[in-house]
PDB file of C-alpha atoms in Angstrom:
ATOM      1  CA  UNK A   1       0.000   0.000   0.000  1.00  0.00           C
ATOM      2  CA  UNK A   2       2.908   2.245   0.831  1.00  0.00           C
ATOM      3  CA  UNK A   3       4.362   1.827  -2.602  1.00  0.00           C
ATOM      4  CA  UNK A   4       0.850   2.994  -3.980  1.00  0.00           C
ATOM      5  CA  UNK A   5       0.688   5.606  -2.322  1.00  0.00           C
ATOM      6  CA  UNK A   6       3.928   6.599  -3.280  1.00  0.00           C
ATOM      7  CA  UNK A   7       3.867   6.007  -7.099  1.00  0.00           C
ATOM      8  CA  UNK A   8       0.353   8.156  -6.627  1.00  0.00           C
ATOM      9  CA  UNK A   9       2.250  11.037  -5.372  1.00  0.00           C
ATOM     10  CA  UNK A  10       5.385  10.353  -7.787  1.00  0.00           C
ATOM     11  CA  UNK A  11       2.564  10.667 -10.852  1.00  0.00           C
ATOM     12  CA  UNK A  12       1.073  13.912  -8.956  1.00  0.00           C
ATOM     13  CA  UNK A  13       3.594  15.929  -8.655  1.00  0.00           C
ATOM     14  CA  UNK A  14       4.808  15.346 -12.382  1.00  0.00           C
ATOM     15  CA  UNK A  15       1.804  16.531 -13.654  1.00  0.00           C
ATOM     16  CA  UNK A  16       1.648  19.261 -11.434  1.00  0.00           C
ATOM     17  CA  UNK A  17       5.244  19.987 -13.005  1.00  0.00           C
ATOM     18  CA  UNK A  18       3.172  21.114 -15.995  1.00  0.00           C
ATOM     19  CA  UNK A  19       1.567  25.021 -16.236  1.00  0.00           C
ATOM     20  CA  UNK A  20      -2.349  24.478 -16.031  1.00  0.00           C
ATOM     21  CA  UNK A  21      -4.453  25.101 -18.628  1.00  0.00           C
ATOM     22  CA  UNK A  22      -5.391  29.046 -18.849  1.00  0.00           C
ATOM     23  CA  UNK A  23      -9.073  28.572 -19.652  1.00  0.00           C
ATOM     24  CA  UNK A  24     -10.623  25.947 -18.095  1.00  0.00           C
ATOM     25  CA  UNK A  25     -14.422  25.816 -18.933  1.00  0.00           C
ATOM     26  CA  UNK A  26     -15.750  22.203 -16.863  1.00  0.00           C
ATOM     27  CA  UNK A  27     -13.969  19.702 -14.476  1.00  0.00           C
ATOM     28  CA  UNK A  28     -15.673  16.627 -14.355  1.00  0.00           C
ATOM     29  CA  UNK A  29     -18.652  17.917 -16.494  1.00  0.00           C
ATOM     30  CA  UNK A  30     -21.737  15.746 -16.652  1.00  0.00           C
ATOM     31  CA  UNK A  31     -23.642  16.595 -20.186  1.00  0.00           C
ATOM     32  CA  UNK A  32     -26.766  14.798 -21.374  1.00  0.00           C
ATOM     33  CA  UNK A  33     -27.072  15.200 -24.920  1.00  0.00           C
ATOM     34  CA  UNK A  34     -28.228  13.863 -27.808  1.00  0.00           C
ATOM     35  CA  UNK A  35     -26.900  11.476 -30.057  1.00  0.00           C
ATOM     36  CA  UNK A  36     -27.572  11.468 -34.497  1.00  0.00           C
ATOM     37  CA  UNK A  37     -27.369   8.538 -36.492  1.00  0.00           C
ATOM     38  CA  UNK A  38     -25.448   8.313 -40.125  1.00  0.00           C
ATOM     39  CA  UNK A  39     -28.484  10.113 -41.605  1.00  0.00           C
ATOM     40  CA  UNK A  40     -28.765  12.882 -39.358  1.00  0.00           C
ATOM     41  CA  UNK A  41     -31.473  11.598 -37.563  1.00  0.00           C
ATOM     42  CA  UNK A  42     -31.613  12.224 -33.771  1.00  0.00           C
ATOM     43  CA  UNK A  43     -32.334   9.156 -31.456  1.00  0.00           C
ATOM     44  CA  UNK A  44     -34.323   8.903 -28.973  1.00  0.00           C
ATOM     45  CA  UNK A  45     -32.211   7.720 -26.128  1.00  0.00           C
ATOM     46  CA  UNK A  46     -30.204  11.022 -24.738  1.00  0.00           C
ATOM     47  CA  UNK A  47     -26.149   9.825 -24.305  1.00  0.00           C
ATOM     48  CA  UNK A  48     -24.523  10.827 -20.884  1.00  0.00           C
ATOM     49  CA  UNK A  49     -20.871  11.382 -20.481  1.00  0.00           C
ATOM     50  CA  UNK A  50     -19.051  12.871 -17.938  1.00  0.00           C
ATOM     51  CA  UNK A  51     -15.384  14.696 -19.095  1.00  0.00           C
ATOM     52  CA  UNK A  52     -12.207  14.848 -16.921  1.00  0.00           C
ATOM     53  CA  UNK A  53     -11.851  18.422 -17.695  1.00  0.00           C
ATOM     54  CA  UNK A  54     -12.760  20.731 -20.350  1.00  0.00           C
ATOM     55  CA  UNK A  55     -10.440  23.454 -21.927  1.00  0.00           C
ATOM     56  CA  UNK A  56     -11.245  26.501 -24.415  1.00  0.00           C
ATOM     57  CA  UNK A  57      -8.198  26.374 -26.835  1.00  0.00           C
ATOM     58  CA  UNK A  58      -7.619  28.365 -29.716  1.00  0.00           C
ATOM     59  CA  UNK A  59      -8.608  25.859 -31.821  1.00  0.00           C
ATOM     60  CA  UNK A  60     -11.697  25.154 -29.955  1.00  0.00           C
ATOM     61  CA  UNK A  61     -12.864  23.122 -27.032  1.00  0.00           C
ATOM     62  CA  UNK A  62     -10.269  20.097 -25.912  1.00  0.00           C
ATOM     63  CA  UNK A  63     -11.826  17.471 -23.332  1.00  0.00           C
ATOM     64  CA  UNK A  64      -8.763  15.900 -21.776  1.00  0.00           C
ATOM     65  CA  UNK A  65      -9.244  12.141 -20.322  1.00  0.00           C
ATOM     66  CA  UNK A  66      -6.947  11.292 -17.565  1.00  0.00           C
ATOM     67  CA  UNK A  67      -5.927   7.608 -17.652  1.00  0.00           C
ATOM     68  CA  UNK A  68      -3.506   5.791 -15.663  1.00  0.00           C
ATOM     69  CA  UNK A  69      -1.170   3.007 -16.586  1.00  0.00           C
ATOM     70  CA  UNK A  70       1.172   0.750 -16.352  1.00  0.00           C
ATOM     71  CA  UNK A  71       2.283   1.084 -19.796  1.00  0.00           C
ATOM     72  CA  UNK A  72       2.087   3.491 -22.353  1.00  0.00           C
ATOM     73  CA  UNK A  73      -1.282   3.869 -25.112  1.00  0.00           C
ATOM     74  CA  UNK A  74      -0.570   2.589 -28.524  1.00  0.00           C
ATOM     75  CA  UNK A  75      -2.435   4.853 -31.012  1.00  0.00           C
ATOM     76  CA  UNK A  76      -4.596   1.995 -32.498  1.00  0.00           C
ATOM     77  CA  UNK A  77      -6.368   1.829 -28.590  1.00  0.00           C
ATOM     78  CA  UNK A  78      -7.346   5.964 -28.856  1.00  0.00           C
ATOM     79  CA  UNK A  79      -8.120   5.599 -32.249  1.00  0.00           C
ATOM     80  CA  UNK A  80     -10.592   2.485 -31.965  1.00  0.00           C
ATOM     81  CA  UNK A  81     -12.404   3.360 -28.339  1.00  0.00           C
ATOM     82  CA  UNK A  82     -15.493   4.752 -28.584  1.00  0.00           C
ATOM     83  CA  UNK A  83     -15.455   7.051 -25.828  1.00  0.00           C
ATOM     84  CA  UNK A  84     -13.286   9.854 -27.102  1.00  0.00           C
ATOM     85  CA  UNK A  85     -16.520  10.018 -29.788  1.00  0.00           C
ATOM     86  CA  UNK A  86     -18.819  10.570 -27.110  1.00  0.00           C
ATOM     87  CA  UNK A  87     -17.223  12.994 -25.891  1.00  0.00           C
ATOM     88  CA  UNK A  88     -16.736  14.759 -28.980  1.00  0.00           C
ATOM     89  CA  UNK A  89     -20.169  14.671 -29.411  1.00  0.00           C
ATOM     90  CA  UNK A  90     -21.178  15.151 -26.211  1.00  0.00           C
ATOM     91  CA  UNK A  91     -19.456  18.924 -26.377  1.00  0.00           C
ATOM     92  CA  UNK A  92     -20.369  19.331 -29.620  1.00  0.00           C
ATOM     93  CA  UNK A  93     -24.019  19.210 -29.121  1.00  0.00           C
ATOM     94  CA  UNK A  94     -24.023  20.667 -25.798  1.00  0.00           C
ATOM     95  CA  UNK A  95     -21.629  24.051 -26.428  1.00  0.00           C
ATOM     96  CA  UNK A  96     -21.826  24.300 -30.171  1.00  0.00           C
ATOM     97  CA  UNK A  97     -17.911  24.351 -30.725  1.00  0.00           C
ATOM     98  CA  UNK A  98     -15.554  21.912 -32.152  1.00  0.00           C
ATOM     99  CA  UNK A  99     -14.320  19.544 -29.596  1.00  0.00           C
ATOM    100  CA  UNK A 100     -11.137  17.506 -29.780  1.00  0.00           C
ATOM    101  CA  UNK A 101     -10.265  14.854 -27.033  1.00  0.00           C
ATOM    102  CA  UNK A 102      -6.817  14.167 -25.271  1.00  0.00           C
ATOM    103  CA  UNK A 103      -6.122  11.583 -23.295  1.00  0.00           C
ATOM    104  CA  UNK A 104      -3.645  11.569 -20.926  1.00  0.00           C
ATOM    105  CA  UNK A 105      -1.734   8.405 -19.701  1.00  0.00           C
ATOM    106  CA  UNK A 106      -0.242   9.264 -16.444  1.00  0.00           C
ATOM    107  CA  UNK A 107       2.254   6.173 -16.682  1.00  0.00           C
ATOM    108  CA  UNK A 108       3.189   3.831 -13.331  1.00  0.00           C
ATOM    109  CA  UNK A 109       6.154   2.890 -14.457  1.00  0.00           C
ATOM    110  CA  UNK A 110       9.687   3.073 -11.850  1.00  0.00           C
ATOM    111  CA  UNK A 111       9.801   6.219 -13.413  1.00  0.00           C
ATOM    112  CA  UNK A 112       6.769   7.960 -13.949  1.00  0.00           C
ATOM    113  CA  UNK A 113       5.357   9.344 -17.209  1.00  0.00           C
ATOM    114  CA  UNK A 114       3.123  11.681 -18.796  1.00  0.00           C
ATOM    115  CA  UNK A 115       1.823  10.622 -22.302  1.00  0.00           C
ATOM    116  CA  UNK A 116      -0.786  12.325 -24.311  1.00  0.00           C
ATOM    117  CA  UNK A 117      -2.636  11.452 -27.701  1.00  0.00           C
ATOM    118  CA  UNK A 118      -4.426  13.392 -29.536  1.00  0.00           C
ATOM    119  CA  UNK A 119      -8.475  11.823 -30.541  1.00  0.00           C
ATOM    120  CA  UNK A 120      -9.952  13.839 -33.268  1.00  0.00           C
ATOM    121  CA  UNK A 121     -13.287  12.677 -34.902  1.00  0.00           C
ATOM    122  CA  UNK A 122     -15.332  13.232 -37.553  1.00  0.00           C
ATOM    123  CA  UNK A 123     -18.904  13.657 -38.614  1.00  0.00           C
ATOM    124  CA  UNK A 124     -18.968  10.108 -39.937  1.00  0.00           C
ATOM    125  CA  UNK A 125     -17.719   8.885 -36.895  1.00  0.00           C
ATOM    126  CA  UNK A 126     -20.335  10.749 -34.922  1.00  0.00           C
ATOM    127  CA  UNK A 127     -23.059   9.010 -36.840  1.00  0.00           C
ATOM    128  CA  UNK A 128     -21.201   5.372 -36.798  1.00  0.00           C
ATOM    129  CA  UNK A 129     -22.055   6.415 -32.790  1.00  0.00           C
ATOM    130  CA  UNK A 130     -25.288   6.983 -33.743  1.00  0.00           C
ATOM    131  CA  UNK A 131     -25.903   3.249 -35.551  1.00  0.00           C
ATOM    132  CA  UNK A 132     -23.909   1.792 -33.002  1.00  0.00           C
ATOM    133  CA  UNK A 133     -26.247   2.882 -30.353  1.00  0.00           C
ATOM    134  CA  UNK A 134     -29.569   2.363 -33.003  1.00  0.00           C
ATOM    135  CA  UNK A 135     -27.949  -1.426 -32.635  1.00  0.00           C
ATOM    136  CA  UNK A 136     -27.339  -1.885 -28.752  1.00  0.00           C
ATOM    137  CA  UNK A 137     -30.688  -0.668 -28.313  1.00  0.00           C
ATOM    138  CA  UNK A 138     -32.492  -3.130 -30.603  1.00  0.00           C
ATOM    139  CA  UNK A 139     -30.709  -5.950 -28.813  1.00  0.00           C
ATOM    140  CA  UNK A 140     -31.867  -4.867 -25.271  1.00  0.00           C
ATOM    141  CA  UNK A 141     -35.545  -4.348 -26.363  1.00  0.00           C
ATOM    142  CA  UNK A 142     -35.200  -7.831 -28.368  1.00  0.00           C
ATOM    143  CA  UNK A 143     -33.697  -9.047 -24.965  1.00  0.00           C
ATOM    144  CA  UNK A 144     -30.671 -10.215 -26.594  1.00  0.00           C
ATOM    145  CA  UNK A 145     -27.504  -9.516 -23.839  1.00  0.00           C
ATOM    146  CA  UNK A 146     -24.148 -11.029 -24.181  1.00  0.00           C
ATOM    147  CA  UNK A 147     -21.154 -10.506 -22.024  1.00  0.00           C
ATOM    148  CA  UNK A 148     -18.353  -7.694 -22.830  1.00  0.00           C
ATOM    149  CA  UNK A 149     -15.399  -8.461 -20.808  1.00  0.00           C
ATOM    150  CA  UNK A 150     -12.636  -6.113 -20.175  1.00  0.00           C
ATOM    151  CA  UNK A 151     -10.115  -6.387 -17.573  1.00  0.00           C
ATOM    152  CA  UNK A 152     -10.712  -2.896 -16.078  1.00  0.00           C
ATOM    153  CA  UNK A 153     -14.201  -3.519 -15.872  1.00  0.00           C
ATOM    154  CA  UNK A 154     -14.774  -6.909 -15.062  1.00  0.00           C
ATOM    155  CA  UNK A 155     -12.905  -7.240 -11.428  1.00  0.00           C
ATOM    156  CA  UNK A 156     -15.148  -4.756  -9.481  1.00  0.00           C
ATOM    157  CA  UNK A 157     -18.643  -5.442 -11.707  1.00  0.00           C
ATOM    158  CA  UNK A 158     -21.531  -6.614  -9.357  1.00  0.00           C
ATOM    159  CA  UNK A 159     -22.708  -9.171 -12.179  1.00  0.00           C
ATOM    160  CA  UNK A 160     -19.044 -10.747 -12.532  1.00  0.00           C
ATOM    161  CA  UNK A 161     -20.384 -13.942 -11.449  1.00  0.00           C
ATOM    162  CA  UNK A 162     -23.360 -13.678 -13.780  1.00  0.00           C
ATOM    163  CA  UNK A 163     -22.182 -13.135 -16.070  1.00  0.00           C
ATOM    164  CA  UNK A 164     -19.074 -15.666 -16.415  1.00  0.00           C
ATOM    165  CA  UNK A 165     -22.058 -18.189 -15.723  1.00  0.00           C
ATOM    166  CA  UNK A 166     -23.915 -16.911 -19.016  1.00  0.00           C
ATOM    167  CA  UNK A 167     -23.409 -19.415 -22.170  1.00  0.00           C
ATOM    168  CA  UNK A 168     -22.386 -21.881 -20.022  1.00  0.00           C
ATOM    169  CA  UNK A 169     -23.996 -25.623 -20.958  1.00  0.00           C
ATOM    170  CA  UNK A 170     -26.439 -26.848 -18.422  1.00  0.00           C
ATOM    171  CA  UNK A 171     -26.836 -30.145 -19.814  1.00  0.00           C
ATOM    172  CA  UNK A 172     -24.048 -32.829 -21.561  1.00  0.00           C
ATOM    173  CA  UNK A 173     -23.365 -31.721 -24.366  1.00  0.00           C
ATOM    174  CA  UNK A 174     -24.394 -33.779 -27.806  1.00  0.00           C
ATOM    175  CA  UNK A 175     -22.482 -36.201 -29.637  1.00  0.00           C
ATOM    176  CA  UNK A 176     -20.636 -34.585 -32.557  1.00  0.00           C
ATOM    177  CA  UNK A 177     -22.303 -35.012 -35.769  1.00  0.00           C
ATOM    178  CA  UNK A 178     -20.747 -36.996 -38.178  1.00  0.00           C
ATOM    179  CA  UNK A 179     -18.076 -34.751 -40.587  1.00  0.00           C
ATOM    180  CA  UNK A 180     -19.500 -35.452 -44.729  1.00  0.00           C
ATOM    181  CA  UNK A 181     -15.375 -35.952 -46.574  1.00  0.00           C
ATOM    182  CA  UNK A 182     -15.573 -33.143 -49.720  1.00  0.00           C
ATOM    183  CA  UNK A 183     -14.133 -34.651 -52.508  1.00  0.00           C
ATOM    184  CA  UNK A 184     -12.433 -31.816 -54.497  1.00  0.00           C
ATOM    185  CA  UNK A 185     -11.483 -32.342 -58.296  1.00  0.00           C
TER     186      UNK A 185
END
């Protein structure tokens, strides 16, 4: 626990190293908003995020994530998660500015690290957010649910046990079919 505590502090003060941002507009900002699909088309069901912080750049509005780590981000994991879209959107919808997202890895290694990557997105990727949530909401109302596992989430989830029991077989399973040989010629 010591140690924790002390790689905590370590990855504290080098951030605090750092001059703060000069105009901060939000810390951890709640926004409902709404979300469009690929044709424009505004669902229903309002998205929720909730940003780190929120800072007016020259360039327009940046929502920086704060992530720790015990290694550093490769590029392909900011540029395939869905959640710097959301918050893209999110700001987007709410303060009617360009948004940008930056995460930044505060790294537990023996020597901490600061890393930070850039996640810009686009209009198409806004409404890919859109079909993606058009889709998770026709499963739920067809009462289709599957497991998505993730290491972060998974170890302190109250349905862990659940939900490792879902797909399970309940009874023997069945003799394997007999394979047909293809004959190819």
């Amino acid at each position: 626990r010591a140690d924790l505590m002390t790689q905590g502090m370590a990855l504290v003060e080098l951030y605090l190293q750092e001059p703060p941002p000069k105009r901060i507009v939000a810390v951890e900002q709640e926004i409902i908003c709404p979300v469009h699909d690929s044709q424009g088309e505004y669902l229903e069901t309002p998205l929720v995020a909730v940003a780190d912080l929120i800072v007016d750049t020259d360039d327009g509005l940046l929502v920086r994530e704060f992530k720790t780590s015990a290694r550093a981000y490769g590029e392909s994991e900011v540029a395939s998660s869905l959640q710097p879209t959301c918050y893209v959107n999110a700001v987007q919808e709410v303060f009617g500015e360009p948004a940008t997202v930056e995460y930044t890895v505060l790294i537990k290694t023996k020597t901490p690290k600061i890393q930070r990557l850039p996640a810009s997105r686009t209009d198409e990727d806004l409404g890919r957010l859109g079909e993606i949530v058009k889709n998770v909401e026709k499963g739920v109302q067809a009462g289709i649910f599957y497991p998505v596992e993730s290491a972060m989430n998974c170890s302190t989830c109250p349905y862990r046990g659940p939900c490792r029991e879902w797909g399970r077989p309940t009874l023997p399973r069945e003799e394997s079919p007999a394979l047909v040989t293809l004959e190819v010629g």
